[in-house]
Short mmCIF file of C-alpha atoms (C1' of nucleotides) in Angstrom, two decimals:
data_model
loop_
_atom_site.label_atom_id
_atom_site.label_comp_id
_atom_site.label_asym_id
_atom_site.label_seq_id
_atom_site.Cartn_x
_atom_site.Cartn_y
_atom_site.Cartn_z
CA UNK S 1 36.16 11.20 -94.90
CA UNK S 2 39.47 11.54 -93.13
CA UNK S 3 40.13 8.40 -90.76
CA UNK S 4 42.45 11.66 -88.41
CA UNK S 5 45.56 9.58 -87.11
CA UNK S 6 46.18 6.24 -87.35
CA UNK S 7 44.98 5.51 -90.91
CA UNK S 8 47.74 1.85 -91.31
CA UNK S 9 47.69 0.59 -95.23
CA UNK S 10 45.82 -2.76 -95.42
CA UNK S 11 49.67 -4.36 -96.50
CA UNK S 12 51.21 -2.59 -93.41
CA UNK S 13 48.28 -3.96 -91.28
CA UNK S 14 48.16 -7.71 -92.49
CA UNK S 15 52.09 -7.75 -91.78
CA UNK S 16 51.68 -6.30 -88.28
CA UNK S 17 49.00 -9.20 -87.50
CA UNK S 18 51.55 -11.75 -88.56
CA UNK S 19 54.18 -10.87 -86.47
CA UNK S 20 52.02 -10.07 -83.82
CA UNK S 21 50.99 -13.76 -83.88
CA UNK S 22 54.41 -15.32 -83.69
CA UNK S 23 54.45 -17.65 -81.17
CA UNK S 24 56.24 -16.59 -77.79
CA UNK S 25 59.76 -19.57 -78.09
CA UNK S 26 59.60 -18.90 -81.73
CA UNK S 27 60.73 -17.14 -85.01
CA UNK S 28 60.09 -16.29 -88.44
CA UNK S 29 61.73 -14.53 -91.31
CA UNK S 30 60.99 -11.66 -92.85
CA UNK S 31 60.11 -13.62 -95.90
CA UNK S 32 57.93 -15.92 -94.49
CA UNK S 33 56.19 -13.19 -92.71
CA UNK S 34 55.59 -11.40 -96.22
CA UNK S 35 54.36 -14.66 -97.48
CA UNK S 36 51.81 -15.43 -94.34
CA UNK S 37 50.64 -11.42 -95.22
CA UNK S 38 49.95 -12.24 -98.46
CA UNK S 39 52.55 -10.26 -99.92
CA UNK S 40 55.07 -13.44 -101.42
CA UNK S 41 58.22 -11.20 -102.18
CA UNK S 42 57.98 -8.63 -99.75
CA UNK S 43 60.50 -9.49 -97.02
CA UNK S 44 62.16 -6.03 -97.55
CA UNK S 45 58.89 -4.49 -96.45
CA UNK S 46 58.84 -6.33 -93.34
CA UNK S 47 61.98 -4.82 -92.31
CA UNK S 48 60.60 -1.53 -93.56
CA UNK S 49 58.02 -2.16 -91.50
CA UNK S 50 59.43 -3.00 -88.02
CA UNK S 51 61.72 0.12 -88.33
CA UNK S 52 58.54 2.56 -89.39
CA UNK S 53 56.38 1.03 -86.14
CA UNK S 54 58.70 0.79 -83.85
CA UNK S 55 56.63 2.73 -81.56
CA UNK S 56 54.52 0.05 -81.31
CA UNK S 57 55.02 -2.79 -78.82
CA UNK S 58 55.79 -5.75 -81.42
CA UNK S 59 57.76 -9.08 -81.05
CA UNK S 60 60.23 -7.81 -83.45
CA UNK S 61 63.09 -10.22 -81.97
CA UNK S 62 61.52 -13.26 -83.11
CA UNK S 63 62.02 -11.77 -87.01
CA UNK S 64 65.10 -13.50 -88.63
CA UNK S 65 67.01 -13.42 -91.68
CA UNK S 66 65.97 -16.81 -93.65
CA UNK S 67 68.99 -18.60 -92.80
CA UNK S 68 68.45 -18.09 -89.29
CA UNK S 69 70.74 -15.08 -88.64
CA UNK S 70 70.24 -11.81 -86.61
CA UNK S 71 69.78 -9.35 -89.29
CA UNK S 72 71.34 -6.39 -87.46
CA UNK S 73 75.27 -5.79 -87.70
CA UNK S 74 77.35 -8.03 -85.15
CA UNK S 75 78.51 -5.66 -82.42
CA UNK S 76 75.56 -2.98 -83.12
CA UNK S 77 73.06 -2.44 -80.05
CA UNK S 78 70.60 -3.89 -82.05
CA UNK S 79 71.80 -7.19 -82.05
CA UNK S 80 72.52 -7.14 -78.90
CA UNK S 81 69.10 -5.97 -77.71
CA UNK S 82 67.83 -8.72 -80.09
CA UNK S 83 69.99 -11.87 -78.95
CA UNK S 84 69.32 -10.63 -74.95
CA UNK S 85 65.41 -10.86 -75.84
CA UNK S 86 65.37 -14.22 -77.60
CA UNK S 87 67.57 -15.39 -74.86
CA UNK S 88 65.20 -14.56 -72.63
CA UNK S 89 62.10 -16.06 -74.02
CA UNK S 90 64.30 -19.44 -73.85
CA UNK S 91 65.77 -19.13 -77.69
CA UNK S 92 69.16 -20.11 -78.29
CA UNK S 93 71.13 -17.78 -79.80
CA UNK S 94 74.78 -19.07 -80.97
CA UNK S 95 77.01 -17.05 -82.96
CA UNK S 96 74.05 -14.82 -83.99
CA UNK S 97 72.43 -17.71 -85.20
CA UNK S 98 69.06 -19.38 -84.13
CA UNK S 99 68.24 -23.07 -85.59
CA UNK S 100 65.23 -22.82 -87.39
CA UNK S 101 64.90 -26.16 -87.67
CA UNK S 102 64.27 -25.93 -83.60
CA UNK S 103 63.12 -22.05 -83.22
CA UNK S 104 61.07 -22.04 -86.60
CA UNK S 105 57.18 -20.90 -86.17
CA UNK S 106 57.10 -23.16 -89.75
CA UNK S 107 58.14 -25.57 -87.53
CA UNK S 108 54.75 -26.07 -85.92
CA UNK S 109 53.14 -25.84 -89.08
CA UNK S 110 55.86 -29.25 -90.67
CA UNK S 111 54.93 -30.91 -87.26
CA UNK S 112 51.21 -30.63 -88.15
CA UNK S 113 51.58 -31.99 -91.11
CA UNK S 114 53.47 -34.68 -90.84
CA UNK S 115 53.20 -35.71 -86.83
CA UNK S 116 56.68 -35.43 -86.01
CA UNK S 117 56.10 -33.88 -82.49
"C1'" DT E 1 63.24 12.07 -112.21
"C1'" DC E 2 67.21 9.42 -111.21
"C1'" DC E 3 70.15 7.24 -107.81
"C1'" DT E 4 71.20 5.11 -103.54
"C1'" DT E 5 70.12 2.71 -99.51
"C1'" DG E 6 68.25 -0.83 -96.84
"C1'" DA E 7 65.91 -5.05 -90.01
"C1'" DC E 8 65.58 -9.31 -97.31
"C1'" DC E 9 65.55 -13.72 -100.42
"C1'" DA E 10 66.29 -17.61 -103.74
"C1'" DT E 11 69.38 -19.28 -106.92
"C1'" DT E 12 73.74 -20.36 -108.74
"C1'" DA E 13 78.56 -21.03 -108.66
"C1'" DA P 1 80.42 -22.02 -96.19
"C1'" DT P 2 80.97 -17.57 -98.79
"C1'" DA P 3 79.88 -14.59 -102.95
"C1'" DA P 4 77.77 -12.75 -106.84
"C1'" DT P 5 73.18 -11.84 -109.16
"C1'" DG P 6 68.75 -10.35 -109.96
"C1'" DG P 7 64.35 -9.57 -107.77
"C1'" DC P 8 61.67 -6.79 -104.53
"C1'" DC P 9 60.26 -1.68 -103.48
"C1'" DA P 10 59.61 2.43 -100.11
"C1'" DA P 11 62.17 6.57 -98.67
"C1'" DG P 12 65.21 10.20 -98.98
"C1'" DG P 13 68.50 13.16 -101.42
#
DNA sequence: TCCTTGACCATTA
DNA sequence: ATAATGGCCAAGG
């Protein structure tokens, strides 16, 4: 049987859920986003990803480089589009960077574990 | 088919 | 903090 239009590969899909399920005041990186798909090693496919579905109506700003960086050239309209957004959803963005250690969805998951919050 | 190009990452120096 | 390296792998030429 043909599934017609939207037919999304089961890797696509399970990254599409994870970013969809970043938390609004929060970020990830493409790595971790590969890893919390299932797909350890993958963070190039993330990016792959967010360019392919761009149609779609994703929280693509809160997707990082690991070390906390906008991945998108300083100056392009990409990063600016992307440090305007996190801005707005109360995320401080200085010198294209974002502290994980404040921003970082992991963040909730270390203040689980260890009651630091 | 080979080669290059990426919204990347961890490690090492 | 920056830089080189090797790993990852889908697309496009």
């Amino acid at each position: 049987m043909k599934s017609g239009m939207a037919d999304i590969p089961p890797e696509h899909a399970a990254i599409l859920r994870v970013i969809r399920s970043i938390p609004r005041g929060r970020v990830a990186s493409y790595g971790e986003i590969a890893r919390r798909a299932g797909l350890p090693g993958r963070a190039r496919l993330v990016g792959r990803i967010l360019g392919d579905y761009s149609a779609l109506k994703l929280p693509w700003q809160r997707v990082l480089r690991s070390d906390g960086r906008i991945a998108f050239p300083r100056g392009s309209s990409g990063y600016r589009e992307q440090r305007a957004r996190l801005t707005d959803e109360g995320i401080a963005v200085r010198n294209g960077r974002i502290d994980l250690g404040r921003f970082g969805w992991q963040r909730d998951v270390d203040a689980e574990l260890w009651k630091l919050v």
